[in-house]
mmCIF file of C-alpha atoms and ligand atoms in Angstrom:
data_model
loop_
_atom_site.group_PDB
_atom_site.id
_atom_site.type_symbol
_atom_site.label_atom_id
_atom_site.label_comp_id
_atom_site.label_asym_id
_atom_site.label_seq_id
_atom_site.Cartn_x
_atom_site.Cartn_y
_atom_site.Cartn_z
ATOM 1 C CA UNK A 901 -56.408 49.035 71.501
ATOM 2 C CA UNK A 902 -53.689 51.747 71.264
ATOM 3 C CA UNK A 903 -54.801 54.672 69.125
ATOM 4 C CA UNK A 904 -52.070 54.280 66.513
ATOM 5 C CA UNK A 905 -52.936 50.641 65.841
ATOM 6 C CA UNK A 906 -56.627 51.439 65.679
ATOM 7 C CA UNK A 907 -55.926 54.101 63.072
ATOM 8 C CA UNK A 908 -53.792 51.720 61.077
ATOM 9 C CA UNK A 909 -56.631 49.167 60.933
ATOM 10 C CA UNK A 910 -59.109 51.804 59.906
ATOM 11 C CA UNK A 911 -56.796 52.907 57.136
ATOM 12 C CA UNK A 912 -55.949 49.439 55.845
ATOM 13 C CA UNK A 913 -56.970 49.679 52.184
ATOM 14 C CA UNK A 914 -57.296 45.875 51.998
ATOM 15 C CA UNK A 915 -59.517 45.398 55.058
ATOM 16 C CA UNK A 916 -62.652 45.179 52.911
ATOM 17 C CA UNK A 917 -61.403 41.915 51.350
ATOM 18 C CA UNK A 918 -61.709 40.035 54.647
ATOM 19 C CA UNK A 919 -65.230 41.382 55.134
ATOM 20 C CA UNK A 920 -66.184 40.476 51.603
ATOM 21 C CA UNK A 921 -64.844 36.924 52.015
ATOM 22 C CA UNK A 922 -66.877 36.567 55.212
ATOM 23 C CA UNK A 923 -70.083 37.533 53.454
ATOM 24 C CA UNK A 924 -69.298 35.122 50.571
ATOM 25 C CA UNK A 925 -68.894 32.356 53.174
ATOM 26 C CA UNK A 926 -72.063 33.383 55.036
ATOM 27 C CA UNK A 927 -74.107 33.161 51.830
ATOM 28 C CA UNK A 928 -72.777 29.617 51.215
ATOM 29 C CA UNK A 929 -71.102 30.820 47.994
ATOM 30 C CA UNK A 930 -67.480 30.233 48.958
ATOM 31 C CA UNK A 931 -65.588 28.028 46.513
ATOM 32 C CA UNK A 932 -62.123 26.509 46.455
ATOM 33 C CA UNK A 933 -60.100 24.217 44.221
ATOM 34 C CA UNK A 934 -59.999 20.428 44.378
ATOM 35 C CA UNK A 935 -56.928 18.508 43.228
ATOM 36 C CA UNK A 936 -57.783 15.924 40.587
ATOM 37 C CA UNK A 937 -54.909 13.466 40.480
ATOM 38 C CA UNK A 938 -55.834 11.556 37.336
ATOM 39 C CA UNK A 939 -57.869 12.832 34.365
ATOM 40 C CA UNK A 940 -60.365 10.789 32.291
ATOM 41 C CA UNK A 941 -63.657 9.006 33.009
ATOM 42 C CA UNK A 942 -62.250 7.809 36.333
ATOM 43 C CA UNK A 943 -60.565 10.548 38.357
ATOM 44 C CA UNK A 944 -58.765 10.472 41.660
ATOM 45 C CA UNK A 945 -59.437 12.944 44.488
ATOM 46 C CA UNK A 946 -57.680 12.524 47.863
ATOM 47 C CA UNK A 947 -56.600 8.966 46.935
ATOM 48 C CA UNK A 948 -60.152 7.855 46.125
ATOM 49 C CA UNK A 949 -61.462 6.991 42.630
ATOM 50 C CA UNK A 950 -64.600 8.678 41.305
ATOM 51 C CA UNK A 951 -66.528 8.264 38.062
ATOM 52 C CA UNK A 952 -66.202 11.606 36.333
ATOM 53 C CA UNK A 953 -69.476 13.138 35.125
ATOM 54 C CA UNK A 954 -68.226 16.723 35.329
ATOM 55 C CA UNK A 955 -65.752 17.002 32.466
ATOM 56 C CA UNK A 956 -65.950 19.159 29.349
ATOM 57 C CA UNK A 957 -63.706 16.643 27.570
ATOM 58 C CA UNK A 958 -66.765 15.355 25.667
ATOM 59 C CA UNK A 959 -64.836 13.200 23.190
ATOM 60 C CA UNK A 960 -62.230 11.983 25.675
ATOM 61 C CA UNK A 961 -59.422 13.552 23.654
ATOM 62 C CA UNK A 962 -57.527 15.256 26.495
ATOM 63 C CA UNK A 963 -55.858 11.942 27.330
ATOM 64 C CA UNK A 964 -55.548 10.663 23.736
ATOM 65 C CA UNK A 965 -52.006 9.590 22.842
ATOM 66 C CA UNK A 966 -52.162 11.372 19.488
ATOM 67 C CA UNK A 967 -52.728 14.751 21.193
ATOM 68 C CA UNK A 968 -50.100 14.012 23.822
ATOM 69 C CA UNK A 969 -47.520 13.025 21.190
ATOM 70 C CA UNK A 970 -48.329 16.068 19.034
ATOM 71 C CA UNK A 971 -47.799 18.324 22.078
ATOM 72 C CA UNK A 972 -44.467 16.626 22.913
ATOM 73 C CA UNK A 973 -43.210 16.861 19.348
ATOM 74 C CA UNK A 974 -44.203 20.537 19.061
ATOM 75 C CA UNK A 975 -42.419 21.285 22.338
ATOM 76 C CA UNK A 976 -39.274 19.541 21.061
ATOM 77 C CA UNK A 977 -39.411 21.458 17.767
ATOM 78 C CA UNK A 978 -40.457 24.905 18.981
ATOM 79 C CA UNK A 979 -39.817 25.022 22.743
ATOM 80 C CA UNK A 980 -42.263 25.433 25.594
ATOM 81 C CA UNK A 981 -43.389 29.006 25.050
ATOM 82 C CA UNK A 982 -44.194 31.149 22.034
ATOM 83 C CA UNK A 983 -41.859 33.849 23.430
ATOM 84 C CA UNK A 984 -43.793 36.827 22.140
ATOM 85 C CA UNK A 985 -47.011 38.198 20.760
ATOM 86 C CA UNK A 986 -48.155 36.834 17.413
ATOM 87 C CA UNK A 987 -47.381 40.118 15.621
ATOM 88 C CA UNK A 988 -43.800 40.295 16.953
ATOM 89 C CA UNK A 989 -41.993 36.964 17.601
ATOM 90 C CA UNK A 990 -44.770 34.568 18.655
ATOM 91 C CA UNK A 991 -46.141 33.348 15.333
ATOM 92 C CA UNK A 992 -45.272 29.809 14.153
ATOM 93 C CA UNK A 993 -46.314 27.795 11.108
ATOM 94 C CA UNK A 994 -48.293 25.636 13.562
ATOM 95 C CA UNK A 995 -50.577 28.584 14.427
ATOM 96 C CA UNK A 996 -51.319 29.100 10.757
ATOM 97 C CA UNK A 997 -52.042 25.384 10.310
ATOM 98 C CA UNK A 998 -54.432 25.403 13.246
ATOM 99 C CA UNK A 999 -56.259 28.509 12.038
ATOM 100 C CA UNK A 1000 -56.651 26.981 8.578
ATOM 101 C CA UNK A 1001 -57.947 23.732 10.124
ATOM 102 C CA UNK A 1002 -60.498 25.629 12.260
ATOM 103 C CA UNK A 1003 -61.705 27.598 9.239
ATOM 104 C CA UNK A 1004 -62.050 24.341 7.315
ATOM 105 C CA UNK A 1005 -64.035 22.684 10.124
ATOM 106 C CA UNK A 1006 -66.271 25.743 10.507
ATOM 107 C CA UNK A 1007 -66.615 26.309 6.740
ATOM 108 C CA UNK A 1008 -65.479 29.914 7.061
ATOM 109 C CA UNK A 1009 -62.882 31.921 5.129
ATOM 110 C CA UNK A 1010 -60.484 32.293 8.031
ATOM 111 C CA UNK A 1011 -59.966 31.948 11.784
ATOM 112 C CA UNK A 1012 -57.830 33.485 14.533
ATOM 113 C CA UNK A 1013 -56.586 31.658 17.625
ATOM 114 C CA UNK A 1014 -56.462 33.328 21.066
ATOM 115 C CA UNK A 1015 -54.793 32.079 24.264
ATOM 116 C CA UNK A 1016 -58.170 31.128 25.757
ATOM 117 C CA UNK A 1017 -61.857 31.175 24.897
ATOM 118 C CA UNK A 1018 -62.398 33.837 27.544
ATOM 119 C CA UNK A 1019 -59.848 36.104 25.840
ATOM 120 C CA UNK A 1020 -61.387 35.407 22.410
ATOM 121 C CA UNK A 1021 -64.748 36.682 23.646
ATOM 122 C CA UNK A 1022 -63.333 39.706 25.475
ATOM 123 C CA UNK A 1023 -61.152 40.744 22.532
ATOM 124 C CA UNK A 1024 -63.623 40.152 19.719
ATOM 125 C CA UNK A 1025 -66.545 41.903 21.420
ATOM 126 C CA UNK A 1026 -64.412 44.874 22.481
ATOM 127 C CA UNK A 1027 -63.162 45.172 18.885
ATOM 128 C CA UNK A 1028 -66.583 44.915 17.251
ATOM 129 C CA UNK A 1029 -68.598 47.391 19.329
ATOM 130 C CA UNK A 1030 -68.007 50.576 21.279
ATOM 131 C CA UNK A 1031 -69.656 53.507 23.037
ATOM 132 C CA UNK A 1032 -72.206 54.321 20.338
ATOM 133 C CA UNK A 1033 -73.311 50.709 19.879
ATOM 134 C CA UNK A 1034 -75.824 48.256 21.309
ATOM 135 C CA UNK A 1035 -75.213 44.700 22.569
ATOM 136 C CA UNK A 1036 -78.130 42.341 23.166
ATOM 137 C CA UNK A 1037 -77.322 39.360 25.390
ATOM 138 C CA UNK A 1038 -79.229 36.223 26.345
ATOM 139 C CA UNK A 1039 -79.671 36.522 30.111
ATOM 140 C CA UNK A 1040 -77.854 33.198 30.691
ATOM 141 C CA UNK A 1041 -74.809 33.996 28.522
ATOM 142 C CA UNK A 1042 -71.363 32.943 29.753
ATOM 143 C CA UNK A 1043 -69.373 35.365 31.916
ATOM 144 C CA UNK A 1044 -66.816 35.976 29.131
ATOM 145 C CA UNK A 1045 -69.556 37.254 26.796
ATOM 146 C CA UNK A 1046 -71.035 39.449 29.488
ATOM 147 C CA UNK A 1047 -67.645 40.906 30.447
ATOM 148 C CA UNK A 1048 -66.710 41.398 26.792
ATOM 149 C CA UNK A 1049 -69.819 43.537 26.405
ATOM 150 C CA UNK A 1050 -68.947 45.544 29.533
ATOM 151 C CA UNK A 1051 -65.334 46.086 28.436
ATOM 152 C CA UNK A 1052 -66.508 47.285 25.011
ATOM 153 C CA UNK A 1053 -68.323 50.273 26.555
ATOM 154 C CA UNK A 1054 -71.432 49.590 24.465
ATOM 155 C CA UNK A 1055 -74.943 49.808 25.910
ATOM 156 C CA UNK A 1056 -75.896 46.271 26.966
ATOM 157 C CA UNK A 1057 -79.413 44.910 27.258
ATOM 158 C CA UNK A 1058 -80.424 41.384 28.309
ATOM 159 C CA UNK A 1059 -83.240 39.507 26.618
ATOM 160 C CA UNK A 1060 -85.083 36.626 28.305
ATOM 161 C CA UNK A 1061 -83.365 33.243 27.957
ATOM 162 C CA UNK A 1062 -83.820 31.782 24.443
ATOM 163 C CA UNK A 1063 -86.828 34.094 23.919
ATOM 164 C CA UNK A 1064 -86.708 35.420 20.353
ATOM 165 C CA UNK A 1065 -89.979 37.299 20.882
ATOM 166 C CA UNK A 1066 -88.388 39.261 23.738
ATOM 167 C CA UNK A 1067 -85.313 39.857 21.562
ATOM 168 C CA UNK A 1068 -87.603 41.268 18.833
ATOM 169 C CA UNK A 1069 -89.329 43.570 21.347
ATOM 170 C CA UNK A 1070 -85.992 44.923 22.584
ATOM 171 C CA UNK A 1071 -84.751 45.438 19.023
ATOM 172 C CA UNK A 1072 -87.940 47.302 18.118
ATOM 173 C CA UNK A 1073 -87.519 49.566 21.148
ATOM 174 C CA UNK A 1074 -83.763 50.161 20.985
ATOM 175 C CA UNK A 1075 -82.130 49.401 17.652
ATOM 176 C CA UNK A 1076 -82.752 52.835 16.072
ATOM 177 C CA UNK A 1077 -80.880 54.656 18.860
ATOM 178 C CA UNK A 1078 -77.528 53.026 18.139
ATOM 179 C CA UNK A 1079 -74.988 52.877 15.339
ATOM 180 C CA UNK A 1080 -73.936 49.185 15.238
ATOM 181 C CA UNK A 1081 -75.690 46.383 17.050
ATOM 182 C CA UNK A 1082 -74.412 42.967 18.099
ATOM 183 C CA UNK A 1083 -76.562 40.048 19.275
ATOM 184 C CA UNK A 1084 -74.578 37.619 21.454
ATOM 185 C CA UNK A 1085 -75.571 34.140 22.536
ATOM 186 C CA UNK A 1086 -74.138 30.831 23.654
ATOM 187 C CA UNK A 1087 -75.308 28.104 21.271
ATOM 188 C CA UNK A 1088 -75.205 25.328 23.899
ATOM 189 C CA UNK A 1089 -75.873 26.839 27.338
ATOM 190 C CA UNK A 1090 -73.190 25.407 29.570
ATOM 191 C CA UNK A 1091 -75.083 25.291 32.865
ATOM 192 C CA UNK A 1092 -78.414 24.132 31.392
ATOM 193 C CA UNK A 1093 -77.639 22.093 28.281
ATOM 194 C CA UNK A 1094 -80.319 23.666 26.070
ATOM 195 C CA UNK A 1095 -79.715 25.306 22.666
ATOM 196 C CA UNK A 1096 -80.338 28.879 21.529
ATOM 197 C CA UNK A 1097 -83.012 29.427 18.822
ATOM 198 C CA UNK A 1098 -80.329 30.196 16.241
ATOM 199 C CA UNK A 1099 -82.402 30.403 13.006
ATOM 200 C CA UNK A 1100 -84.818 32.902 14.608
ATOM 201 C CA UNK A 1101 -81.940 34.963 16.001
ATOM 202 C CA UNK A 1102 -80.263 35.115 12.582
ATOM 203 C CA UNK A 1103 -83.515 36.182 10.916
ATOM 204 C CA UNK A 1104 -83.977 38.964 13.475
ATOM 205 C CA UNK A 1105 -80.369 40.036 12.909
ATOM 206 C CA UNK A 1106 -81.055 40.341 9.162
ATOM 207 C CA UNK A 1107 -84.270 42.277 9.761
ATOM 208 C CA UNK A 1108 -82.703 44.757 12.220
ATOM 209 C CA UNK A 1109 -79.243 44.948 10.627
ATOM 210 C CA UNK A 1110 -77.318 43.424 13.524
ATOM 211 C CA UNK A 1111 -74.109 41.454 13.755
ATOM 212 C CA UNK A 1112 -74.308 38.099 15.580
ATOM 213 C CA UNK A 1113 -71.604 36.501 17.750
ATOM 214 C CA UNK A 1114 -72.247 32.917 18.845
ATOM 215 C CA UNK A 1115 -70.257 31.064 21.485
ATOM 216 C CA UNK A 1116 -69.777 27.464 20.341
ATOM 217 C CA UNK A 1117 -67.623 26.471 23.347
ATOM 218 C CA UNK A 1118 -69.757 23.426 24.231
ATOM 219 C CA UNK A 1119 -70.861 22.722 20.640
ATOM 220 C CA UNK A 1120 -67.599 22.384 18.719
ATOM 221 C CA UNK A 1121 -66.738 18.729 18.115
ATOM 222 C CA UNK A 1122 -70.082 17.720 19.620
ATOM 223 C CA UNK A 1123 -72.955 19.181 17.580
ATOM 224 C CA UNK A 1124 -73.552 18.879 13.829
ATOM 225 C CA UNK A 1125 -72.868 16.069 11.381
ATOM 226 C CA UNK A 1126 -69.142 16.851 11.106
ATOM 227 C CA UNK A 1127 -68.735 18.265 14.620
ATOM 228 C CA UNK A 1128 -68.641 21.861 13.343
ATOM 229 C CA UNK A 1129 -71.122 22.935 16.029
ATOM 230 C CA UNK A 1130 -74.657 24.263 16.377
ATOM 231 C CA UNK A 1131 -74.435 26.422 13.254
ATOM 232 C CA UNK A 1132 -74.085 23.189 11.304
ATOM 233 C CA UNK A 1133 -76.708 21.452 13.501
ATOM 234 C CA UNK A 1134 -79.251 24.164 12.624
ATOM 235 C CA UNK A 1135 -78.329 24.211 8.902
ATOM 236 C CA UNK A 1136 -77.015 27.798 9.141
ATOM 237 C CA UNK A 1137 -73.525 27.189 7.703
ATOM 238 C CA UNK A 1138 -72.413 30.009 5.418
ATOM 239 C CA UNK A 1139 -74.477 32.759 7.077
ATOM 240 C CA UNK A 1140 -72.727 35.925 8.263
ATOM 241 C CA UNK A 1141 -71.848 35.039 11.852
ATOM 242 C CA UNK A 1142 -68.918 35.725 14.180
ATOM 243 C CA UNK A 1143 -68.222 32.187 15.400
ATOM 244 C CA UNK A 1144 -66.383 31.874 18.693
ATOM 245 C CA UNK A 1145 -65.256 28.616 20.238
ATOM 246 C CA UNK A 1146 -62.732 27.115 22.582
ATOM 247 C CA UNK A 1147 -60.009 24.523 22.099
ATOM 248 C CA UNK A 1148 -60.318 23.497 25.740
ATOM 249 C CA UNK A 1149 -63.445 21.334 25.812
ATOM 250 C CA UNK A 1150 -64.176 18.661 23.146
ATOM 251 C CA UNK A 1151 -60.813 19.508 21.535
ATOM 252 C CA UNK A 1152 -58.963 18.577 24.732
ATOM 253 C CA UNK A 1153 -56.373 21.376 24.604
ATOM 254 C CA UNK A 1154 -56.281 25.048 25.603
ATOM 255 C CA UNK A 1155 -57.067 28.231 23.695
ATOM 256 C CA UNK A 1156 -59.969 29.897 21.926
ATOM 257 C CA UNK A 1157 -60.797 31.116 18.428
ATOM 258 C CA UNK A 1158 -62.979 33.276 16.262
ATOM 259 C CA UNK A 1159 -63.920 31.975 12.806
ATOM 260 C CA UNK A 1160 -65.588 34.066 10.114
ATOM 261 C CA UNK A 1161 -64.984 36.077 6.966
ATOM 262 C CA UNK A 1162 -61.412 36.934 5.906
ATOM 263 C CA UNK A 1163 -62.130 40.628 6.530
ATOM 264 C CA UNK A 1164 -63.449 39.986 10.043
ATOM 265 C CA UNK A 1165 -60.336 38.005 10.970
ATOM 266 C CA UNK A 1166 -58.004 40.583 9.423
ATOM 267 C CA UNK A 1167 -59.841 43.271 11.410
ATOM 268 C CA UNK A 1168 -59.440 41.291 14.663
ATOM 269 C CA UNK A 1169 -55.704 40.854 14.014
ATOM 270 C CA UNK A 1170 -55.527 44.637 13.985
ATOM 271 C CA UNK A 1171 -58.051 45.538 16.641
ATOM 272 C CA UNK A 1172 -58.532 42.760 19.242
ATOM 273 C CA UNK A 1173 -56.401 43.801 22.249
ATOM 274 C CA UNK A 1174 -56.473 40.347 23.873
ATOM 275 C CA UNK A 1175 -54.815 38.929 20.742
ATOM 276 C CA UNK A 1176 -52.421 41.761 19.887
ATOM 277 C CA UNK A 1177 -51.008 42.394 23.372
ATOM 278 C CA UNK A 1178 -50.502 38.866 24.653
ATOM 279 C CA UNK A 1179 -48.144 35.967 24.009
ATOM 280 C CA UNK A 1180 -49.120 33.532 21.256
ATOM 281 C CA UNK A 1181 -50.664 30.186 22.190
ATOM 282 C CA UNK A 1182 -47.970 27.699 23.268
ATOM 283 C CA UNK A 1183 -46.659 25.251 20.629
ATOM 284 C CA UNK A 1184 -47.877 22.277 22.708
ATOM 285 C CA UNK A 1185 -51.464 23.576 22.994
ATOM 286 C CA UNK A 1186 -51.513 24.559 19.326
ATOM 287 C CA UNK A 1187 -50.327 21.141 18.136
ATOM 288 C CA UNK A 1188 -52.693 19.243 20.460
ATOM 289 C CA UNK A 1189 -55.686 21.248 19.196
ATOM 290 C CA UNK A 1190 -54.634 20.621 15.594
ATOM 291 C CA UNK A 1191 -54.432 16.865 16.244
ATOM 292 C CA UNK A 1192 -57.866 17.003 17.899
ATOM 293 C CA UNK A 1193 -59.499 18.727 14.919
ATOM 294 C CA UNK A 1194 -58.146 16.014 12.624
ATOM 295 C CA UNK A 1195 -59.646 13.351 14.897
ATOM 296 C CA UNK A 1196 -63.003 15.184 15.069
ATOM 297 C CA UNK A 1197 -63.098 15.189 11.265
ATOM 298 C CA UNK A 1198 -61.880 11.624 10.749
ATOM 299 C CA UNK A 1199 -63.547 9.732 13.610
ATOM 300 C CA UNK A 1200 -67.275 10.285 13.309
ATOM 301 C CA UNK A 1201 -67.723 7.194 15.504
ATOM 302 C CA UNK A 1202 -66.589 9.133 18.593
ATOM 303 C CA UNK A 1203 -69.472 11.561 18.198
ATOM 304 C CA UNK A 1204 -71.856 8.664 17.504
ATOM 305 C CA UNK A 1205 -70.709 6.999 20.727
ATOM 306 C CA UNK A 1206 -71.163 10.254 22.656
ATOM 307 C CA UNK A 1207 -74.753 10.667 21.459
ATOM 308 C CA UNK A 1208 -75.534 6.996 22.162
ATOM 309 C CA UNK A 1209 -74.316 7.534 25.721
ATOM 310 C CA UNK A 1210 -76.420 10.695 26.081
ATOM 311 C CA UNK A 1211 -79.547 8.911 24.789
ATOM 312 C CA UNK A 1212 -78.962 5.945 27.113
ATOM 313 C CA UNK A 1213 -78.469 8.116 30.208
ATOM 314 C CA UNK A 1214 -81.558 10.191 29.394
ATOM 315 C CA UNK A 1215 -83.630 7.027 28.932
ATOM 316 C CA UNK A 1216 -82.627 5.906 32.437
ATOM 317 C CA UNK A 1217 -83.472 9.188 34.151
ATOM 318 C CA UNK A 1218 -87.186 9.536 33.386
ATOM 319 C CA UNK A 1219 -87.959 9.643 37.134
ATOM 320 C CA UNK A 1220 -85.798 12.739 37.737
ATOM 321 C CA UNK A 1221 -86.786 16.323 37.034
ATOM 322 C CA UNK A 1222 -84.275 17.213 34.312
ATOM 323 C CA UNK A 1223 -83.899 20.666 32.763
ATOM 324 C CA UNK A 1224 -84.655 20.608 29.009
ATOM 325 C CA UNK A 1225 -81.445 19.605 27.223
ATOM 326 C CA UNK A 1226 -80.384 18.804 23.669
ATOM 327 C CA UNK A 1227 -76.703 18.342 24.463
ATOM 328 C CA UNK A 1228 -74.415 16.096 26.561
ATOM 329 C CA UNK A 1229 -75.056 18.440 29.529
ATOM 330 C CA UNK A 1230 -77.882 17.094 31.724
ATOM 331 C CA UNK A 1231 -79.092 18.874 34.859
ATOM 332 C CA UNK A 1232 -81.154 17.408 37.706
ATOM 333 C CA UNK A 1233 -83.154 20.326 39.027
ATOM 334 C CA UNK A 1234 -83.349 20.677 42.815
ATOM 335 C CA UNK A 1235 -85.408 23.027 44.924
ATOM 336 C CA UNK A 1236 -82.751 24.583 47.183
ATOM 337 C CA UNK A 1237 -79.002 25.047 47.590
ATOM 338 C CA UNK A 1238 -79.207 22.652 50.534
ATOM 339 C CA UNK A 1239 -80.896 19.827 48.559
ATOM 340 C CA UNK A 1240 -78.385 20.207 45.740
ATOM 341 C CA UNK A 1241 -75.431 20.060 48.155
ATOM 342 C CA UNK A 1242 -76.935 16.989 49.889
ATOM 343 C CA UNK A 1243 -77.423 15.258 46.528
ATOM 344 C CA UNK A 1244 -73.837 16.008 45.448
ATOM 345 C CA UNK A 1245 -72.575 14.658 48.782
ATOM 346 C CA UNK A 1246 -74.614 11.483 48.372
ATOM 347 C CA UNK A 1247 -73.291 10.998 44.815
ATOM 348 C CA UNK A 1248 -69.762 11.538 46.062
ATOM 349 C CA UNK A 1249 -70.223 8.898 48.759
ATOM 350 C CA UNK A 1250 -71.238 6.517 45.932
ATOM 351 C CA UNK A 1251 -68.020 7.328 44.058
ATOM 352 C CA UNK A 1252 -69.595 9.700 41.525
ATOM 353 C CA UNK A 1253 -68.264 13.176 40.769
ATOM 354 C CA UNK A 1254 -71.099 15.416 39.517
ATOM 355 C CA UNK A 1255 -71.122 18.746 41.328
ATOM 356 C CA UNK A 1256 -73.954 20.881 42.654
ATOM 357 C CA UNK A 1257 -74.174 24.126 40.686
ATOM 358 C CA UNK A 1258 -75.934 26.844 42.627
ATOM 359 C CA UNK A 1259 -76.618 30.572 42.729
ATOM 360 C CA UNK A 1260 -75.014 32.965 41.903
ATOM 361 C CA UNK A 1261 -73.588 30.873 39.007
ATOM 362 C CA UNK A 1262 -77.129 29.816 38.009
ATOM 363 C CA UNK A 1263 -80.590 31.050 39.080
ATOM 364 C CA UNK A 1264 -81.679 27.673 40.530
ATOM 365 C CA UNK A 1265 -79.716 24.840 42.158
ATOM 366 C CA UNK A 1266 -78.984 21.647 40.265
ATOM 367 C CA UNK A 1267 -76.685 18.650 39.832
ATOM 368 C CA UNK A 1268 -74.898 19.121 36.510
ATOM 369 C CA UNK A 1269 -73.772 15.994 34.661
ATOM 370 C CA UNK A 1270 -71.753 15.843 31.469
ATOM 371 C CA UNK A 1271 -71.503 12.746 29.322
ATOM 372 C CA UNK A 1272 -68.326 11.669 27.497
ATOM 373 C CA UNK A 1273 -67.887 9.427 24.446
ATOM 374 C CA UNK A 1274 -65.486 7.356 26.526
ATOM 375 C CA UNK A 1275 -67.958 6.546 29.318
ATOM 376 C CA UNK A 1276 -68.751 2.837 29.381
ATOM 377 C CA UNK A 1277 -72.301 1.524 29.773
ATOM 378 C CA UNK A 1278 -71.490 0.126 33.226
ATOM 379 C CA UNK A 1279 -70.226 3.551 34.377
ATOM 380 C CA UNK A 1280 -73.463 5.205 33.285
ATOM 381 C CA UNK A 1281 -75.431 2.485 35.109
ATOM 382 C CA UNK A 1282 -73.484 3.284 38.282
ATOM 383 C CA UNK A 1283 -74.383 6.971 37.921
ATOM 384 C CA UNK A 1284 -78.071 6.096 37.477
ATOM 385 C CA UNK A 1285 -78.074 3.851 40.564
ATOM 386 C CA UNK A 1286 -76.382 6.587 42.619
ATOM 387 C CA UNK A 1287 -78.849 9.226 41.426
ATOM 388 C CA UNK A 1288 -81.744 6.970 42.422
ATOM 389 C CA UNK A 1289 -80.216 6.499 45.870
ATOM 390 C CA UNK A 1290 -79.697 10.272 46.218
ATOM 391 C CA UNK A 1291 -83.349 10.784 45.338
ATOM 392 C CA UNK A 1292 -84.552 8.237 47.904
ATOM 393 C CA UNK A 1293 -82.322 9.807 50.561
ATOM 394 C CA UNK A 1294 -83.811 13.222 49.877
ATOM 395 C CA UNK A 1295 -87.348 11.892 50.279
ATOM 396 C CA UNK A 1296 -86.496 10.322 53.622
ATOM 397 C CA UNK A 1297 -84.610 13.329 55.058
ATOM 398 C CA UNK A 1298 -86.974 15.309 57.319
ATOM 399 C CA UNK A 1299 -84.654 18.340 57.197
ATOM 400 C CA UNK A 1300 -85.076 18.681 53.435
ATOM 401 C CA UNK A 1301 -88.243 20.526 52.440
HETATM 402 C C1 PLP B 2497 -69.749 29.071 27.114
HETATM 403 C C2 PLP B 2497 -68.300 29.316 27.385
HETATM 404 N N1 PLP B 2497 -67.671 30.305 26.744
HETATM 405 C C3 PLP B 2497 -66.376 30.572 26.960
HETATM 406 C C4 PLP B 2497 -65.639 29.834 27.854
HETATM 407 C C5 PLP B 2497 -64.201 30.186 28.089
HETATM 408 O O1 PLP B 2497 -63.397 29.285 27.420
HETATM 409 P P1 PLP B 2497 -61.905 28.968 27.937
HETATM 410 O O2 PLP B 2497 -62.037 27.966 29.031
HETATM 411 O O3 PLP B 2497 -61.223 28.436 26.726
HETATM 412 O O4 PLP B 2497 -61.341 30.254 28.414
HETATM 413 C C6 PLP B 2497 -66.244 28.775 28.536
HETATM 414 C C7 PLP B 2497 -65.455 27.935 29.462
HETATM 415 O O5 PLP B 2497 -65.592 27.845 30.606
HETATM 416 C C8 PLP B 2497 -67.617 28.519 28.316
HETATM 417 O O6 PLP B 2497 -68.241 27.542 28.984
#
């Protein structure tokens, strides 16, 4: 190779990206997008129909006409974009209505809506803690919580998953060295389906003078008698908690929020960079989320149907090794990446979409299934039959350990 060209390659500041991609591929961790042509319980990929057991649309609201019509009407009235940040030109009466509705659902004084759940976590955590503070995180917390803690500059310490004894030990060792302290946990763990020990965490927070931020992304609309989430499920409504959630899962729209005391929300409006320095949520997303909250509050039967579906599926899967779950997220635990990929492939050949989730996203490989209120009994039966076939195929495959 001529010397000049050789030098150029050596000096290419982007050359490391190719190398990095190669090692991602070598580890079997490479991921890419899949086009889903039709949303709902039956989706279409590459012209073939699949039963969808991978959606976060737990109540089936993302395709509900009332949300669609609300989004269309808001677009007609206010346009497609919010055109500016909320503090300059991007605030509409619709935003206020949505924030009031969230606060009402969550039984808090106020709420603030961000453009996504990820941004809500980043902005709120970075506003609440800084260099002289301590953040304690459940080891399985969502990426947005983890990155929020990193962005804040606080000292971050993990405690063992759902282990309040380990949290106590870490608080005893560390709390006195820091000014403010924030305990952060998902309430429903999205890749496992289990719940955090919220009452114990709140008691520890009181004892050690800590703030608590809970991520109700997979709980809102799903958990609790009125769909308010795990705080309601655990009977902890009214306690001092920073409640985060997303509008993009059971609420079928897009966006995130923090609900809490009026002072907390006022503080975030003045200090959360991912709210101050970004364009307000679009009118369509805002109106769809507002319509969804009304449905969550008025149609208890949707939640009842969801939980009936969860109970039925669980009752049919007693022969599979499931991770402990108290939510509509059910995981079939598998021993290796290879077995999980084989199982997902087998399910796909049976017309079922339920992906393999593997390291580094989770510590152990699994098939993750999510149940929707709109799944019909016959669709769940088809999933069960396909899972049984995938299990038999694994047993008979000599290449699978
Ligand atoms: C637990 C949890 N928190 C936060 C988020 C981020 O929410 P959003 O999709 O609204 O950005 C997600 C979504 O993937 C999540 O699962």
